[in-house]
Amino acid sequence: MHTLVDEARAALLQKLGVHGGHNGPNLGVVEMTVALHAVFDSPTDKIIYDVSHQSYVHKMLTGRAQAFLDPAHYDDVSGYTNPKESDDDFFSIGHTSTSLALASGFIKARDVLGNHENIVAVIGDGSLSGGLAYEGLNNVVTENSNAIVIVNDNDQSIAKNPTGGIYTALRKLRESNGQAEDNFFTALGYEYHYLADGNDLDQLITLFKSVKDTDHPVLLHVQTEKGHGFAPAEANHEKFHAGGPIDLKTGDYKGAGQPAGETYDAVLSDLVFNKLKQDRSVIALSSGTPMIIFNQEQRQADTTDYGDLNKNQVVHQGSKVAIFGVGNLLGLAKQAAAKLAEEGVDATVINPRYLTGLDTELLDQLQADHQVVVTLEDGILEGGYGQTIASYLGDSAVRVQNYGLQKAYPDRYDVNELLAQNGLTADNIAQQALKALN
């Protein structure tokens, strides 16, 4: 069994080195995953992963090892659980705080049917902070039947956990070896067990065996190390949460560095950073993913005039065709305009800096010398910004062409191929605009 752990971690690192993915979350649960499959009988026993981005070893052990051993098959499986891949996967999950709610549904269904399988829900301490997780904790314990909740506690969400609330409660339990008097889980009615070394395979197997086939809700508080077994990930948990291919010798991400030219992330970072410096009352709120990275050299000051709310930026003034490039697709709008210029059409290019409303003054002006308005966005076409413009211009003589993405859930995809499938190429946009002019 210990050999299996070593082989699984080696295969995991080999693929992460070439392919990238969720690094730390999976490295941290290699032993836990092997122990789960050693003790429980999946898929009869149901193992439900929160977020499910930590299910790589689970996939290796359930008939999908080739996707981690053979580079030609690295893309055969997704980075999350997927029922289309295996009967051992029960949900396509890509968001946090869901496993307990999903488990409560399985518990109810099992009890109604009179079955007796184990329902195991794995949830991280970061995911445990979500509102749905609290509802799930309550619902699971109120069923008062077999339920095994594993709290994978590594004191990390993506970044290090803050102080207060559930995080402080967990920290007190860790520091007291699970003996703290104010135990949140026992107060709810769970039988509580604490394991300090959650990366010890033998202790995990012993713990899981002790609660298998329980007739009441138990909660296993297991302390693990994010990135366990890969020194760079152990030294910098946040950096190695997820990312592209890794140089396993140096511990650096391959191709790391700043992209050429300005990015929206960089501009946003500059704007917020300068706001914070100028006004201490300004507070930045981010999701679990730290989305703002402040560079040491801030490149721009905050020169945005918010009295221009809903006023679009005309990047290039032309006539006949106007192309709106929303967000990341402003570059594509410029490329399409260049294609039209080759055909003798000097198109207007517009950057709609605000999507919460329309620049109706500009839209009214366009009607005077433009016959076609094109909108490009990398979001869902239906109900998007482009259709809002089309609605406003509906009674005019201007023809509106909207480009965006179809309402679907692409699992793994090439960005350029996906855009092309939705007509979002400079050649197609220019050709369709020319047709509308003729």
CSV table of C-alpha atoms in Angstrom, one decimal:
chain,number,residue,atom,x,y,z
A,1,MET,CA,0.0,0.0,0.0
A,2,HIS,CA,2.9,2.4,0.8
A,3,THR,CA,4.4,1.5,-2.6
A,4,LEU,CA,1.1,2.5,-4.2
A,5,VAL,CA,1.2,5.9,-2.5
A,6,ASP,CA,4.8,6.5,-3.8
A,7,GLU,CA,3.8,5.4,-7.3
A,8,ALA,CA,0.7,7.6,-7.3
A,9,ARG,CA,2.6,10.7,-6.1
A,10,ALA,CA,5.3,10.1,-8.7
A,11,ALA,CA,2.7,9.8,-11.5
A,12,LEU,CA,1.0,12.9,-10.2
A,13,LEU,CA,4.2,14.9,-10.2
A,14,GLN,CA,5.2,13.7,-13.7
A,15,LYS,CA,1.9,14.8,-15.2
A,16,LEU,CA,1.8,18.1,-13.3
A,17,GLY,CA,5.3,18.8,-14.5
A,18,VAL,CA,4.2,18.4,-18.1
A,19,HIS,CA,0.5,19.3,-18.0
A,20,GLY,CA,-0.1,21.5,-14.9
A,21,GLY,CA,-3.3,21.4,-12.9
A,22,HIS,CA,-4.3,21.7,-9.3
A,23,ASN,CA,-1.0,20.8,-7.7
A,24,GLY,CA,-1.1,21.3,-4.0
A,25,PRO,CA,-4.6,20.1,-3.4
A,26,ASN,CA,-3.9,16.7,-5.0
A,27,LEU,CA,-0.4,16.2,-3.5
A,28,GLY,CA,-1.8,16.8,-0.1
A,29,VAL,CA,-4.4,14.0,-0.3
A,30,VAL,CA,-2.5,11.2,-1.9
A,31,GLU,CA,-2.4,9.1,1.3
A,32,MET,CA,-6.0,10.0,2.2
A,33,THR,CA,-7.3,8.9,-1.2
A,34,VAL,CA,-5.4,5.6,-1.2
A,35,ALA,CA,-6.7,5.0,2.4
A,36,LEU,CA,-10.3,5.8,1.3
A,37,HIS,CA,-10.2,3.3,-1.5
A,38,ALA,CA,-8.5,0.7,0.7
A,39,VAL,CA,-11.3,0.8,3.3
A,40,PHE,CA,-14.4,1.7,1.4
A,41,ASP,CA,-16.0,-0.1,-1.6
A,42,SER,CA,-16.4,2.5,-4.3
A,43,PRO,CA,-18.8,3.0,-6.1
A,44,THR,CA,-21.1,1.1,-3.8
A,45,ASP,CA,-19.8,3.3,-1.0
A,46,LYS,CA,-20.2,6.9,-2.2
A,47,ILE,CA,-17.1,9.2,-1.9
A,48,ILE,CA,-18.0,12.8,-2.7
A,49,TYR,CA,-15.3,15.4,-3.1
A,50,ASP,CA,-15.8,19.0,-2.5
A,51,VAL,CA,-14.8,21.2,-5.5
A,52,SER,CA,-13.4,17.8,-6.8
A,53,HIS,CA,-10.2,19.5,-8.0
A,54,GLN,CA,-8.4,17.1,-5.5
A,55,SER,CA,-9.7,13.9,-7.2
A,56,TYR,CA,-6.7,13.1,-9.4
A,57,VAL,CA,-5.5,10.1,-7.4
A,58,HIS,CA,-9.1,9.0,-7.0
A,59,LYS,CA,-9.2,8.8,-10.8
A,60,MET,CA,-6.0,6.8,-10.9
A,61,LEU,CA,-7.5,4.2,-8.6
A,62,THR,CA,-10.8,3.9,-10.5
A,63,GLY,CA,-9.7,2.8,-13.9
A,64,ARG,CA,-8.2,6.0,-15.3
A,65,ALA,CA,-4.5,5.6,-14.5
A,66,GLN,CA,-3.5,5.8,-18.1
A,67,ALA,CA,-4.5,9.5,-18.1
A,68,PHE,CA,-1.8,10.0,-15.6
A,69,LEU,CA,0.8,7.6,-16.8
A,70,ASP,CA,0.8,8.1,-20.6
A,71,PRO,CA,1.4,11.7,-21.9
A,72,ALA,CA,-0.7,10.8,-25.0
A,73,HIS,CA,-3.7,10.4,-22.8
A,74,TYR,CA,-3.2,13.3,-20.3
A,75,ASP,CA,-6.3,15.0,-21.7
A,76,ASP,CA,-8.5,11.9,-21.5
A,77,VAL,CA,-10.0,13.0,-18.2
A,78,SER,CA,-11.0,16.3,-16.8
A,79,GLY,CA,-9.6,18.0,-13.7
A,80,TYR,CA,-12.8,17.4,-11.7
A,81,THR,CA,-15.1,14.4,-11.1
A,82,ASN,CA,-17.2,13.5,-14.0
A,83,PRO,CA,-19.9,10.8,-14.1
A,84,LYS,CA,-19.3,10.4,-17.9
A,85,GLU,CA,-15.8,9.1,-17.1
A,86,SER,CA,-16.6,6.6,-14.3
A,87,ASP,CA,-19.3,5.1,-12.1
A,88,ASP,CA,-17.1,6.1,-9.2
A,89,ASP,CA,-17.8,9.8,-10.0
A,90,PHE,CA,-21.2,11.1,-9.0
A,91,PHE,CA,-21.2,14.8,-9.9
A,92,SER,CA,-19.5,17.2,-12.3
A,93,ILE,CA,-18.3,19.7,-9.7
A,94,GLY,CA,-16.3,22.8,-10.1
A,95,HIS,CA,-17.2,25.0,-7.1
A,96,THR,CA,-16.7,24.9,-3.4
A,97,SER,CA,-18.8,24.1,-0.4
A,98,THR,CA,-21.0,21.5,-2.3
A,99,SER,CA,-20.0,18.0,-1.0
A,100,LEU,CA,-22.0,18.1,2.3
A,101,ALA,CA,-25.2,19.2,0.5
A,102,LEU,CA,-24.7,16.5,-2.1
A,103,ALA,CA,-24.0,13.9,0.5
A,104,SER,CA,-27.2,14.8,2.4
A,105,GLY,CA,-29.2,14.0,-0.7
A,106,PHE,CA,-27.4,10.6,-1.0
A,107,ILE,CA,-28.1,9.9,2.6
A,108,LYS,CA,-31.8,10.6,2.2
A,109,ALA,CA,-32.0,8.5,-0.9
A,110,ARG,CA,-30.2,5.6,0.6
A,111,ASP,CA,-32.4,5.6,3.7
A,112,VAL,CA,-35.6,5.8,1.7
A,113,LEU,CA,-34.5,2.8,-0.4
A,114,GLY,CA,-33.4,0.8,2.7
A,115,ASN,CA,-29.8,0.5,1.5
A,116,HIS,CA,-26.8,0.4,3.8
A,117,GLU,CA,-23.8,1.8,1.9
A,118,ASN,CA,-21.4,4.3,3.4
A,119,ILE,CA,-21.8,8.0,2.4
A,120,VAL,CA,-18.4,9.8,2.7
A,121,ALA,CA,-18.1,13.5,2.1
A,122,VAL,CA,-14.6,15.1,1.8
A,123,ILE,CA,-14.5,18.8,2.4
A,124,GLY,CA,-11.5,21.2,2.8
A,125,ASP,CA,-11.3,23.8,5.6
A,126,GLY,CA,-11.5,26.5,2.9
A,127,SER,CA,-14.7,25.1,1.4
A,128,LEU,CA,-16.1,24.7,4.9
A,129,SER,CA,-16.5,28.5,5.1
A,130,GLY,CA,-19.2,28.6,2.5
A,131,GLY,CA,-22.8,29.0,3.4
A,132,LEU,CA,-23.9,25.9,1.6
A,133,ALA,CA,-21.4,23.9,3.7
A,134,TYR,CA,-23.1,25.1,6.9
A,135,GLU,CA,-26.5,24.1,5.6
A,136,GLY,CA,-25.0,20.7,4.6
A,137,LEU,CA,-23.4,20.2,8.0
A,138,ASN,CA,-26.8,20.7,9.6
A,139,ASN,CA,-28.7,18.5,7.2
A,140,VAL,CA,-26.3,15.6,7.4
A,141,VAL,CA,-26.4,15.4,11.1
A,142,THR,CA,-30.2,15.7,11.3
A,143,GLU,CA,-30.6,12.6,9.2
A,144,ASN,CA,-29.0,10.7,12.2
A,145,SER,CA,-27.8,7.7,10.1
A,146,ASN,CA,-24.6,6.6,8.5
A,147,ALA,CA,-22.6,9.7,7.4
A,148,ILE,CA,-18.9,10.2,7.4
A,149,VAL,CA,-17.7,13.7,7.0
A,150,ILE,CA,-13.9,14.2,6.4
A,151,VAL,CA,-12.6,17.8,7.0
A,152,ASN,CA,-9.3,18.0,5.2
A,153,ASP,CA,-7.7,20.7,7.2
A,154,ASN,CA,-4.4,22.2,5.8
A,155,ASP,CA,-5.0,25.8,7.1
A,156,GLN,CA,-5.3,26.9,3.5
A,157,SER,CA,-8.1,27.7,1.1
A,158,ILE,CA,-6.1,29.0,-1.9
A,159,ALA,CA,-4.1,31.4,0.2
A,160,LYS,CA,-3.5,30.9,4.0
A,161,ASN,CA,-6.7,31.1,6.0
A,162,PRO,CA,-7.4,34.3,8.0
A,163,THR,CA,-8.2,34.5,11.7
A,164,GLY,CA,-11.7,34.3,13.0
A,165,GLY,CA,-14.9,32.2,12.6
A,166,ILE,CA,-14.5,28.6,11.6
A,167,TYR,CA,-10.8,29.1,10.9
A,168,THR,CA,-10.1,30.0,14.5
A,169,ALA,CA,-12.3,27.1,15.7
A,170,LEU,CA,-10.3,24.7,13.5
A,171,ARG,CA,-7.0,26.2,14.7
A,172,LYS,CA,-7.9,25.7,18.3
A,173,LEU,CA,-8.8,22.1,17.6
A,174,ARG,CA,-5.5,21.5,15.9
A,175,GLU,CA,-3.5,23.2,18.6
A,176,SER,CA,-5.3,21.1,21.3
A,177,ASN,CA,-5.0,17.8,19.3
A,178,GLY,CA,-8.8,17.8,19.0
A,179,GLN,CA,-9.4,18.4,22.7
A,180,ALA,CA,-10.6,22.0,22.7
A,181,GLU,CA,-13.7,22.5,24.8
A,182,ASP,CA,-15.6,24.7,22.3
A,183,ASN,CA,-15.9,22.0,19.6
A,184,PHE,CA,-18.1,23.3,16.8
A,185,PHE,CA,-18.8,19.8,15.4
A,186,THR,CA,-19.7,18.1,18.6
A,187,ALA,CA,-22.0,20.9,19.4
A,188,LEU,CA,-23.9,20.1,16.2
A,189,GLY,CA,-24.2,16.5,17.2
A,190,TYR,CA,-21.3,14.8,15.4
A,191,GLU,CA,-19.1,12.1,16.8
A,192,TYR,CA,-15.7,13.8,16.4
A,193,HIS,CA,-12.3,12.3,15.7
A,194,TYR,CA,-9.0,14.2,15.2
A,195,LEU,CA,-6.0,13.0,13.3
A,196,ALA,CA,-2.9,15.2,13.5
A,197,ASP,CA,-0.9,13.4,10.8
A,198,GLY,CA,-3.3,13.2,7.9
A,199,ASN,CA,-0.5,12.2,5.6
A,200,ASP,CA,0.2,9.0,7.5
A,201,LEU,CA,-1.3,6.2,5.5
A,202,ASP,CA,-1.5,3.6,8.3
A,203,GLN,CA,-3.2,6.0,10.7
A,204,LEU,CA,-5.7,7.0,8.0
A,205,ILE,CA,-6.6,3.4,7.3
A,206,THR,CA,-7.1,2.7,11.0
A,207,LEU,CA,-9.3,5.7,11.4
A,208,PHE,CA,-11.4,5.0,8.4
A,209,LYS,CA,-11.9,1.3,9.4
A,210,SER,CA,-13.0,2.5,12.9
A,211,VAL,CA,-15.9,4.5,11.5
A,212,LYS,CA,-16.9,2.3,8.5
A,213,ASP,CA,-20.5,1.2,8.6
A,214,THR,CA,-21.3,3.6,11.4
A,215,ASP,CA,-25.0,4.0,12.2
A,216,HIS,CA,-24.8,7.7,13.0
A,217,PRO,CA,-23.0,10.9,11.7
A,218,VAL,CA,-19.2,11.1,12.4
A,219,LEU,CA,-16.8,13.9,11.5
A,220,LEU,CA,-13.1,13.1,11.0
A,221,HIS,CA,-10.9,16.2,11.4
A,222,VAL,CA,-7.8,15.3,9.5
A,223,GLN,CA,-4.8,17.7,9.3
A,224,THR,CA,-2.9,17.4,6.1
A,225,GLU,CA,-0.2,19.4,4.4
A,226,LYS,CA,-1.0,21.0,1.1
A,227,GLY,CA,1.6,20.1,-1.5
A,228,HIS,CA,2.9,17.2,0.6
A,229,GLY,CA,5.8,15.3,-0.9
A,230,PHE,CA,7.0,18.1,-3.2
A,231,ALA,CA,9.4,20.4,-1.4
A,232,PRO,CA,8.6,23.6,-3.4
A,233,ALA,CA,4.9,23.2,-2.9
A,234,GLU,CA,5.4,22.5,0.8
A,235,ALA,CA,7.4,25.8,1.1
A,236,ASN,CA,4.9,27.9,-0.8
A,237,HIS,CA,1.4,26.5,-0.5
A,238,GLU,CA,-0.3,29.4,-2.3
A,239,LYS,CA,2.0,29.5,-5.3
A,240,PHE,CA,1.5,25.8,-6.0
A,241,HIS,CA,-2.3,25.6,-5.5
A,242,ALA,CA,-2.7,25.4,-9.2
A,243,GLY,CA,-0.9,26.4,-12.4
A,244,GLY,CA,0.8,25.4,-15.5
A,245,PRO,CA,3.6,22.9,-16.1
A,246,ILE,CA,6.3,22.8,-13.5
A,247,ASP,CA,10.0,22.3,-13.7
A,248,LEU,CA,10.3,19.6,-11.1
A,249,LYS,CA,14.0,20.2,-10.6
A,250,THR,CA,13.9,23.9,-10.0
A,251,GLY,CA,10.3,24.1,-8.6
A,252,ASP,CA,9.5,26.9,-11.0
A,253,TYR,CA,6.5,27.1,-13.3
A,254,LYS,CA,7.6,26.7,-16.9
A,255,GLY,CA,7.3,29.8,-19.0
A,256,ALA,CA,6.6,31.9,-16.0
A,257,GLY,CA,6.9,35.7,-16.4
A,258,GLN,CA,4.8,38.7,-17.4
A,259,PRO,CA,3.0,38.5,-20.8
A,260,ALA,CA,3.9,41.1,-23.4
A,261,GLY,CA,1.9,44.3,-23.2
A,262,GLU,CA,-0.7,45.3,-20.7
A,263,THR,CA,-3.2,42.9,-19.3
A,264,TYR,CA,-6.6,43.6,-17.7
A,265,ASP,CA,-5.3,42.0,-14.5
A,266,ALA,CA,-2.3,44.4,-14.4
A,267,VAL,CA,-4.5,47.5,-15.2
A,268,LEU,CA,-7.0,46.5,-12.5
A,269,SER,CA,-4.1,45.9,-10.0
A,270,ASP,CA,-2.6,49.3,-10.7
A,271,LEU,CA,-6.0,51.1,-10.4
A,272,VAL,CA,-6.9,49.5,-7.1
A,273,PHE,CA,-3.4,49.8,-5.6
A,274,ASN,CA,-3.3,53.5,-6.2
A,275,LYS,CA,-6.8,53.9,-4.9
A,276,LEU,CA,-5.8,52.2,-1.7
A,277,LYS,CA,-2.7,54.4,-1.4
A,278,GLN,CA,-4.8,57.6,-1.9
A,279,ASP,CA,-7.8,56.7,0.3
A,280,ARG,CA,-7.6,54.6,3.4
A,281,SER,CA,-11.4,54.2,3.4
A,282,VAL,CA,-11.2,52.1,0.2
A,283,ILE,CA,-11.4,48.3,0.8
A,284,ALA,CA,-10.8,45.6,-1.8
A,285,LEU,CA,-12.8,42.4,-1.5
A,286,SER,CA,-11.7,39.3,-3.4
A,287,SER,CA,-13.1,35.8,-3.7
A,288,GLY,CA,-11.2,32.8,-2.4
A,289,THR,CA,-8.8,33.2,-5.4
A,290,PRO,CA,-6.5,36.1,-4.7
A,291,MET,CA,-7.2,38.0,-7.8
A,292,ILE,CA,-5.1,41.2,-7.2
A,293,ILE,CA,-1.3,40.9,-7.3
A,294,PHE,CA,0.4,44.2,-6.5
A,295,ASN,CA,3.7,44.5,-8.3
A,296,GLN,CA,6.5,46.4,-6.6
A,297,GLU,CA,6.5,48.9,-9.5
A,298,GLN,CA,3.0,50.1,-10.1
A,299,ARG,CA,2.8,51.3,-13.7
A,300,GLN,CA,-0.2,53.5,-13.8
A,301,ALA,CA,-2.0,56.0,-11.7
A,302,ASP,CA,-5.7,56.0,-11.3
A,303,THR,CA,-6.8,58.5,-14.0
A,304,THR,CA,-10.2,57.0,-14.6
A,305,ASP,CA,-12.9,59.7,-14.6
A,306,TYR,CA,-15.9,58.0,-13.2
A,307,GLY,CA,-18.1,60.9,-14.3
A,308,ASP,CA,-17.8,59.2,-17.7
A,309,LEU,CA,-19.9,56.2,-16.5
A,310,ASN,CA,-21.3,54.2,-19.4
A,311,LYS,CA,-19.3,56.3,-21.9
A,312,ASN,CA,-17.6,54.1,-24.4
A,313,GLN,CA,-14.0,54.7,-25.7
A,314,VAL,CA,-13.8,55.1,-29.5
A,315,VAL,CA,-10.4,53.5,-30.2
A,316,HIS,CA,-10.6,54.3,-33.9
A,317,GLN,CA,-13.1,56.5,-35.7
A,318,GLY,CA,-14.3,55.2,-39.1
A,319,SER,CA,-17.6,54.7,-40.9
A,320,LYS,CA,-19.9,52.1,-42.3
A,321,VAL,CA,-19.0,49.4,-39.8
A,322,ALA,CA,-18.6,49.8,-36.0
A,323,ILE,CA,-17.1,47.0,-34.0
A,324,PHE,CA,-17.5,46.8,-30.2
A,325,GLY,CA,-14.8,44.6,-28.6
A,326,VAL,CA,-15.8,43.7,-25.0
A,327,GLY,CA,-13.0,43.1,-22.6
A,328,ASN,CA,-10.5,40.6,-23.9
A,329,LEU,CA,-12.0,40.7,-27.4
A,330,LEU,CA,-11.0,44.3,-28.0
A,331,GLY,CA,-7.8,42.9,-29.7
A,332,LEU,CA,-10.0,40.7,-32.0
A,333,ALA,CA,-12.1,43.8,-32.9
A,334,LYS,CA,-8.9,45.6,-34.0
A,335,GLN,CA,-7.9,42.5,-36.0
A,336,ALA,CA,-11.3,42.4,-37.7
A,337,ALA,CA,-11.1,46.1,-38.5
A,338,ALA,CA,-7.7,45.5,-40.1
A,339,LYS,CA,-9.2,42.8,-42.3
A,340,LEU,CA,-12.0,45.2,-43.3
A,341,ALA,CA,-9.4,47.9,-44.1
A,342,GLU,CA,-7.9,45.5,-46.7
A,343,GLU,CA,-11.3,45.5,-48.4
A,344,GLY,CA,-11.5,49.3,-48.3
A,345,VAL,CA,-13.7,49.7,-45.3
A,346,ASP,CA,-12.4,51.9,-42.5
A,347,ALA,CA,-14.3,50.5,-39.5
A,348,THR,CA,-14.8,52.2,-36.2
A,349,VAL,CA,-13.5,50.3,-33.2
A,350,ILE,CA,-15.1,50.8,-29.8
A,351,ASN,CA,-14.1,49.8,-26.3
A,352,PRO,CA,-17.2,49.6,-24.1
A,353,ARG,CA,-15.5,50.2,-20.8
A,354,TYR,CA,-18.6,49.8,-18.8
A,355,LEU,CA,-21.2,47.0,-19.4
A,356,THR,CA,-23.7,48.1,-16.8
A,357,GLY,CA,-25.4,50.4,-19.2
A,358,LEU,CA,-25.4,51.8,-22.8
A,359,ASP,CA,-23.6,54.8,-24.2
A,360,THR,CA,-26.8,55.9,-26.0
A,361,GLU,CA,-25.3,59.1,-27.2
A,362,LEU,CA,-22.6,57.2,-29.1
A,363,LEU,CA,-25.2,54.7,-30.5
A,364,ASP,CA,-27.3,57.5,-31.8
A,365,GLN,CA,-24.3,59.1,-33.5
A,366,LEU,CA,-23.4,55.8,-35.1
A,367,GLN,CA,-26.7,55.6,-36.9
A,368,ALA,CA,-25.7,58.6,-39.1
A,369,ASP,CA,-22.9,57.1,-41.0
A,370,HIS,CA,-22.7,53.4,-40.0
A,371,GLN,CA,-24.8,50.6,-41.6
A,372,VAL,CA,-23.5,47.7,-39.5
A,373,VAL,CA,-22.7,47.4,-35.8
A,374,VAL,CA,-20.8,44.3,-34.7
A,375,THR,CA,-20.4,43.2,-31.0
A,376,LEU,CA,-17.8,40.8,-29.8
A,377,GLU,CA,-17.8,39.3,-26.3
A,378,ASP,CA,-16.2,36.2,-24.7
A,379,GLY,CA,-19.3,35.5,-22.5
A,380,ILE,CA,-22.6,33.9,-23.2
A,381,LEU,CA,-24.2,35.5,-26.2
A,382,GLU,CA,-27.8,35.0,-25.0
A,383,GLY,CA,-28.7,38.0,-22.8
A,384,GLY,CA,-25.2,39.5,-23.2
A,385,TYR,CA,-24.0,43.0,-23.8
A,386,GLY,CA,-24.3,42.7,-27.6
A,387,GLN,CA,-28.0,41.8,-27.4
A,388,THR,CA,-28.6,44.9,-25.2
A,389,ILE,CA,-27.1,47.0,-28.0
A,390,ALA,CA,-29.2,45.1,-30.6
A,391,SER,CA,-32.4,45.9,-28.6
A,392,TYR,CA,-31.6,49.6,-28.5
A,393,LEU,CA,-30.9,49.7,-32.2
A,394,GLY,CA,-33.9,47.5,-33.1
A,395,ASP,CA,-36.0,50.2,-34.7
A,396,SER,CA,-33.1,51.8,-36.7
A,397,ALA,CA,-31.8,50.9,-40.1
A,398,VAL,CA,-28.5,49.7,-38.7
A,399,ARG,CA,-27.9,46.0,-38.9
A,400,VAL,CA,-26.5,44.4,-35.8
A,401,GLN,CA,-24.3,41.3,-35.7
A,402,ASN,CA,-23.7,39.7,-32.3
A,403,TYR,CA,-20.9,37.3,-31.5
A,404,GLY,CA,-20.4,35.5,-28.3
A,405,LEU,CA,-20.4,32.0,-26.8
A,406,GLN,CA,-23.2,29.5,-26.9
A,407,LYS,CA,-24.8,28.5,-23.6
A,408,ALA,CA,-22.9,25.3,-22.9
A,409,TYR,CA,-20.4,23.8,-20.5
A,410,PRO,CA,-17.2,23.0,-22.4
A,411,ASP,CA,-15.1,20.7,-20.2
A,412,ARG,CA,-11.6,20.8,-21.8
A,413,TYR,CA,-11.1,22.9,-24.9
A,414,ASP,CA,-8.7,24.9,-26.9
A,415,VAL,CA,-9.5,28.6,-26.6
A,416,ASN,CA,-8.9,29.4,-30.3
A,417,GLU,CA,-11.0,26.4,-31.4
A,418,LEU,CA,-13.8,27.4,-29.2
A,419,LEU,CA,-13.8,31.0,-30.4
A,420,ALA,CA,-13.7,29.7,-34.0
A,421,GLN,CA,-16.7,27.4,-33.4
A,422,ASN,CA,-18.6,30.5,-32.4
A,423,GLY,CA,-17.5,32.6,-35.4
A,424,LEU,CA,-15.1,34.7,-33.4
A,425,THR,CA,-12.3,35.0,-35.9
A,426,ALA,CA,-11.1,38.1,-37.6
A,427,ASP,CA,-11.7,36.6,-41.1
A,428,ASN,CA,-15.3,35.5,-40.3
A,429,ILE,CA,-16.3,38.8,-38.6
A,430,ALA,CA,-15.0,40.9,-41.5
A,431,GLN,CA,-16.6,38.6,-44.1
A,432,GLN,CA,-20.0,38.8,-42.4
A,433,ALA,CA,-19.8,42.5,-42.0
A,434,LEU,CA,-19.0,42.9,-45.7
A,435,LYS,CA,-22.0,40.7,-46.7
A,436,ALA,CA,-24.2,43.0,-44.6
A,437,LEU,CA,-22.9,46.1,-46.4
A,438,ASN,CA,-23.6,44.6,-49.8
